[in-house]
Amino acid sequence: MIGTYEPSHMIKKPRKLAAMARPPKQSNASSTKQQLILAAAQQFAQFGFQGASLSKIRETVGVKNSTIMYYFKSKAGLYNAVKQHLEQSLGEFVDSLILNQQSLPVLERFSQFCHSFKDWSTEEQTYTAIIVQEMMNNQLPEIEGDIYKNIGQHYLRLATHLQGSPTDPLWRELNWPVFMINLTFSILVGQALSVGVPVTFNLEETSYQEQQILEVIRTNLLANIKDSQMVLEFLNTTTTNN
C-alpha cells in the first residue's frame, strides 16, 4: 500500500548494473595464425617456396612445427594461405578503384590507377614479391588452384574498367589484358627489386599496333602520368624494344 512503512531490512536494494561487456580480445589462435602467415610471407618473398624454411618461420613466431601443421596441414597449405591474403587484398583494391572512378574519363582513370597501384604494391610489398618469385622461377603450378584464377579475374575486371568505351579512338585497339598484365608486372618487379628479390625481367614484346598507341600516350599524354616514374620507364621501354 502507498505510504506503508517497510523496515530497512525488508527494502530490496537495486542490483548493481553488470559491468559493461568488453569486446573480446583476438583469440590466441587467430593471432598465432596471422603471425605465421606474415612470417611465411617474408620467407617466401626472399627465398621462394623451395628455399623457404619452416624452421625459420616457426622460430620467428615462437611456436612448434606441429603448430604449423595444425593450422595449414603442409608447407603448401601455408603458402596458399599467404597467397589468399594477396588475392583478397587485390580484390579489395580493384573494387575500391572501380567504385571511385565510375564518373571519371578514361585517361584520368588510367592516371589515377598508376599512382594507386604503385601505392598498393608498395603496401603489399612482401606479398607481391612472392608473385615475382613465382613468375620468374615458374614455381608451384600444381598448388595455384583458384587463387590465381581469382587474381586473373581481378586483372580482367580492372582492364575492362580502364578500357572505357569501345568507341574511344585512343584505347579501343589496345590489347588491354596483355597491356594490364605487363604494366602491373613491371610495377611489381620494381617493388620486388627494392627489397632485394633476385629476379630479372624482360618485357614481353608488344604488337606494332600497341607500340603506336603507347607512343601516343608517351608523347601526347605525358602530363597525365608524369609523376609516375615507373609508368614512364615502362612506356619508354615498350616503345623502344623493337
Short mmCIF file of C-alpha atoms in Angstrom, two decimals:
data_model
loop_
_atom_site.label_atom_id
_atom_site.label_comp_id
_atom_site.label_asym_id
_atom_site.label_seq_id
_atom_site.Cartn_x
_atom_site.Cartn_y
_atom_site.Cartn_z
CA MET A 1 0.00 0.00 0.00
CA ILE A 2 1.03 3.57 -0.64
CA GLY A 3 2.61 5.12 2.42
CA THR A 4 3.12 1.79 4.16
CA TYR A 5 6.33 1.68 6.13
CA GLU A 6 8.76 -1.14 5.46
CA PRO A 7 11.67 -1.94 7.74
CA SER A 8 15.01 -1.16 6.20
CA HIS A 9 15.97 -4.82 6.16
CA MET A 10 12.91 -5.55 4.02
CA ILE A 11 13.71 -2.98 1.33
CA LYS A 12 15.23 -4.60 -1.72
CA LYS A 13 18.33 -2.81 -2.81
CA PRO A 14 18.72 -2.29 -6.53
CA ARG A 15 21.10 -4.70 -8.13
CA LYS A 16 24.34 -3.30 -9.37
CA LEU A 17 24.47 -2.93 -13.12
CA ALA A 18 26.51 -5.62 -14.70
CA ALA A 19 29.89 -4.44 -15.84
CA MET A 20 29.78 -3.33 -19.45
CA ALA A 21 30.95 -6.17 -21.62
CA ARG A 22 34.31 -5.53 -23.19
CA PRO A 23 34.93 -6.53 -26.77
CA PRO A 24 36.61 -9.91 -26.81
CA LYS A 25 40.30 -9.88 -27.44
CA GLN A 26 41.56 -11.56 -30.58
CA SER A 27 41.99 -15.21 -29.78
CA ASN A 28 45.48 -16.55 -29.36
CA ALA A 29 44.77 -19.00 -32.15
CA SER A 30 43.84 -16.30 -34.64
CA SER A 31 46.81 -14.15 -33.62
CA THR A 32 49.23 -17.05 -33.97
CA LYS A 33 47.83 -17.95 -37.37
CA GLN A 34 48.23 -14.40 -38.66
CA GLN A 35 51.77 -14.19 -37.30
CA LEU A 36 52.65 -17.41 -39.09
CA ILE A 37 51.24 -16.09 -42.37
CA LEU A 38 53.27 -12.88 -42.06
CA ALA A 39 56.48 -14.72 -41.17
CA ALA A 40 55.89 -17.16 -44.01
CA ALA A 41 55.31 -14.33 -46.48
CA GLN A 42 58.70 -12.87 -45.61
CA GLN A 43 60.38 -16.24 -46.12
CA PHE A 44 58.60 -16.99 -49.40
CA ALA A 45 59.32 -13.50 -50.75
CA GLN A 46 63.02 -13.77 -50.04
CA PHE A 47 63.72 -17.43 -50.80
CA GLY A 48 60.79 -18.70 -52.87
CA PHE A 49 58.74 -21.76 -51.98
CA GLN A 50 61.54 -24.28 -52.24
CA GLY A 51 64.03 -22.20 -50.29
CA ALA A 52 61.70 -21.04 -47.51
CA SER A 53 62.37 -22.68 -44.16
CA LEU A 54 59.54 -23.84 -41.93
CA SER A 55 62.02 -23.89 -39.05
CA LYS A 56 62.79 -20.21 -39.56
CA ILE A 57 59.09 -19.41 -39.77
CA ARG A 58 58.22 -21.18 -36.52
CA GLU A 59 61.27 -19.69 -34.77
CA THR A 60 60.17 -16.21 -35.80
CA VAL A 61 56.74 -16.73 -34.28
CA GLY A 62 57.94 -18.89 -31.39
CA VAL A 63 55.83 -21.99 -31.95
CA LYS A 64 56.40 -25.67 -32.54
CA ASN A 65 56.49 -27.18 -36.01
CA SER A 66 53.33 -29.10 -35.15
CA THR A 67 51.53 -25.76 -34.83
CA ILE A 68 52.17 -25.01 -38.50
CA MET A 69 50.87 -28.45 -39.44
CA TYR A 70 47.80 -27.97 -37.24
CA TYR A 71 46.75 -24.73 -38.94
CA PHE A 72 47.92 -25.30 -42.50
CA LYS A 73 48.46 -29.08 -42.88
CA SER A 74 51.58 -28.62 -45.02
CA LYS A 75 54.06 -26.13 -46.39
CA ALA A 76 51.89 -25.82 -49.50
CA GLY A 77 48.89 -25.08 -47.30
CA LEU A 78 50.78 -22.28 -45.57
CA TYR A 79 51.86 -20.95 -48.95
CA ASN A 80 48.28 -20.89 -50.19
CA ALA A 81 47.19 -19.02 -47.04
CA VAL A 82 49.75 -16.34 -47.86
CA LYS A 83 48.53 -16.18 -51.45
CA GLN A 84 44.93 -15.96 -50.26
CA HIS A 85 45.78 -12.78 -48.37
CA LEU A 86 47.23 -11.27 -51.54
CA GLU A 87 44.21 -12.27 -53.63
CA GLN A 88 41.78 -10.74 -51.15
CA SER A 89 43.81 -7.54 -50.89
CA LEU A 90 43.98 -7.18 -54.67
CA GLY A 91 40.24 -7.76 -54.94
CA GLU A 92 39.54 -5.03 -52.40
CA PHE A 93 41.87 -2.66 -54.26
CA VAL A 94 40.11 -3.27 -57.59
CA ASP A 95 36.65 -2.94 -56.00
CA SER A 96 37.57 0.40 -54.45
CA LEU A 97 39.16 1.73 -57.64
CA ILE A 98 36.17 0.84 -59.80
CA LEU A 99 33.71 2.28 -57.28
CA ASN A 100 35.52 5.61 -57.01
CA GLN A 101 36.25 6.09 -60.71
CA GLN A 102 32.87 5.49 -62.33
CA SER A 103 32.39 9.12 -63.37
CA LEU A 104 35.98 9.78 -64.49
CA PRO A 105 37.15 9.91 -68.12
CA VAL A 106 39.37 7.09 -69.35
CA LEU A 107 42.68 8.96 -69.21
CA GLU A 108 42.10 10.17 -65.68
CA ARG A 109 41.18 6.65 -64.63
CA PHE A 110 44.45 5.38 -66.02
CA SER A 111 46.48 8.14 -64.42
CA GLN A 112 44.92 7.50 -61.01
CA PHE A 113 45.40 3.77 -61.41
CA CYS A 114 49.14 4.23 -61.99
CA HIS A 115 49.51 6.09 -58.70
CA SER A 116 47.09 3.94 -56.72
CA PHE A 117 48.53 0.64 -57.84
CA LYS A 118 52.05 1.76 -57.09
CA ASP A 119 50.92 2.65 -53.55
CA TRP A 120 49.10 -0.67 -53.16
CA SER A 121 52.02 -2.76 -54.39
CA THR A 122 54.32 -0.87 -52.01
CA GLU A 123 51.99 -1.53 -49.08
CA GLU A 124 51.79 -5.22 -50.00
CA GLN A 125 55.45 -5.37 -50.99
CA THR A 126 56.26 -8.62 -49.22
CA TYR A 127 53.30 -10.41 -50.77
CA THR A 128 53.75 -9.05 -54.29
CA ALA A 129 57.39 -10.10 -54.22
CA ILE A 130 56.14 -13.68 -53.91
CA ILE A 131 54.30 -13.35 -57.22
CA VAL A 132 57.51 -12.12 -58.84
CA GLN A 133 59.40 -15.10 -57.43
CA GLU A 134 56.84 -17.48 -58.88
CA MET A 135 56.60 -15.92 -62.32
CA MET A 136 60.35 -15.69 -62.77
CA ASN A 137 61.09 -19.17 -61.43
CA ASN A 138 57.96 -20.99 -62.63
CA GLN A 139 57.22 -22.30 -59.16
CA LEU A 140 54.33 -24.38 -57.95
CA PRO A 141 51.80 -24.52 -60.77
CA GLU A 142 50.31 -27.57 -59.04
CA ILE A 143 49.07 -25.68 -55.97
CA GLU A 144 47.83 -22.47 -57.50
CA GLY A 145 44.21 -23.65 -57.60
CA ASP A 146 41.51 -20.99 -57.55
CA ILE A 147 43.75 -18.30 -56.12
CA TYR A 148 45.44 -17.47 -59.41
CA LYS A 149 42.14 -17.73 -61.23
CA ASN A 150 40.73 -15.10 -58.88
CA ILE A 151 43.78 -12.87 -59.32
CA GLY A 152 43.36 -13.17 -63.08
CA GLN A 153 39.71 -12.19 -62.79
CA HIS A 154 40.67 -9.09 -60.79
CA TYR A 155 43.07 -8.06 -63.56
CA LEU A 156 40.42 -8.56 -66.23
CA ARG A 157 37.87 -6.52 -64.26
CA LEU A 158 40.43 -3.77 -63.92
CA ALA A 159 41.27 -3.89 -67.63
CA THR A 160 37.59 -3.67 -68.57
CA HIS A 161 37.11 -0.74 -66.22
CA LEU A 162 40.11 1.18 -67.55
CA GLN A 163 39.29 0.46 -71.18
CA GLY A 164 36.25 2.70 -71.14
CA SER A 165 34.01 2.94 -74.17
CA PRO A 166 34.89 0.68 -77.13
CA THR A 167 34.40 3.73 -79.37
CA ASP A 168 37.25 5.61 -77.74
CA PRO A 169 39.70 6.38 -80.59
CA LEU A 170 42.78 6.02 -78.40
CA TRP A 171 42.08 2.92 -76.35
CA ARG A 172 39.80 0.72 -78.41
CA GLU A 173 42.59 -1.13 -80.27
CA LEU A 174 44.77 -1.87 -77.27
CA ASN A 175 45.05 -5.45 -76.08
CA TRP A 176 44.08 -4.47 -72.56
CA PRO A 177 44.53 -7.74 -70.67
CA VAL A 178 48.08 -8.15 -72.01
CA PHE A 179 48.87 -4.48 -71.50
CA MET A 180 47.48 -4.51 -67.97
CA ILE A 181 49.45 -7.60 -67.01
CA ASN A 182 52.65 -6.13 -68.44
CA LEU A 183 52.13 -2.82 -66.71
CA THR A 184 51.16 -4.45 -63.44
CA PHE A 185 54.09 -6.83 -63.53
CA SER A 186 56.53 -4.02 -64.30
CA ILE A 187 55.39 -2.22 -61.14
CA LEU A 188 55.55 -5.41 -59.10
CA VAL A 189 59.08 -6.08 -60.30
CA GLY A 190 60.14 -2.57 -59.36
CA GLN A 191 58.78 -3.05 -55.85
CA ALA A 192 60.26 -6.53 -55.52
CA LEU A 193 63.70 -5.39 -56.61
CA SER A 194 63.63 -2.71 -53.93
CA VAL A 195 63.50 -5.45 -51.28
CA GLY A 196 66.28 -7.44 -52.90
CA VAL A 197 64.38 -10.21 -54.67
CA PRO A 198 66.88 -11.69 -57.15
CA VAL A 199 64.91 -11.52 -60.42
CA THR A 200 65.49 -10.35 -63.96
CA PHE A 201 62.74 -9.01 -66.17
CA ASN A 202 62.35 -8.79 -69.95
CA LEU A 203 59.19 -7.04 -71.01
CA GLU A 204 57.10 -9.12 -73.37
CA GLU A 205 57.22 -7.80 -76.91
CA THR A 206 54.16 -5.86 -77.91
CA SER A 207 52.48 -5.69 -81.29
CA TYR A 208 53.18 -2.82 -83.67
CA GLN A 209 49.66 -1.53 -83.06
CA GLU A 210 50.20 -1.41 -79.32
CA GLN A 211 53.53 0.35 -79.78
CA GLN A 212 51.83 3.05 -81.81
CA ILE A 213 49.22 3.61 -79.12
CA LEU A 214 51.85 3.66 -76.38
CA GLU A 215 53.83 6.20 -78.40
CA VAL A 216 50.78 8.44 -78.48
CA ILE A 217 50.44 8.08 -74.72
CA ARG A 218 54.10 8.80 -74.15
CA THR A 219 54.32 11.89 -76.36
CA ASN A 220 50.89 13.49 -76.07
CA LEU A 221 49.60 12.47 -72.66
CA LEU A 222 52.76 12.77 -70.62
CA ALA A 223 51.25 15.42 -68.37
CA ASN A 224 48.66 12.96 -67.14
CA ILE A 225 51.16 10.44 -65.83
CA LYS A 226 54.44 12.33 -65.46
CA ASP A 227 54.53 11.79 -61.70
CA SER A 228 54.59 8.01 -62.05
CA GLN A 229 58.22 7.25 -62.85
CA MET A 230 57.65 3.51 -63.17
CA VAL A 231 54.98 4.03 -65.79
CA LEU A 232 57.22 6.34 -67.80
CA GLU A 233 60.01 3.79 -67.73
CA PHE A 234 57.53 1.13 -68.81
CA LEU A 235 56.32 3.22 -71.76
CA ASN A 236 59.84 4.14 -72.84
CA THR A 237 60.94 0.52 -72.68
CA THR A 238 57.90 -0.69 -74.56
CA THR A 239 58.21 1.79 -77.43
CA THR A 240 61.94 1.23 -77.92
CA ASN A 241 62.17 -2.55 -77.54
CA ASN A 242 61.69 -3.35 -81.23
#
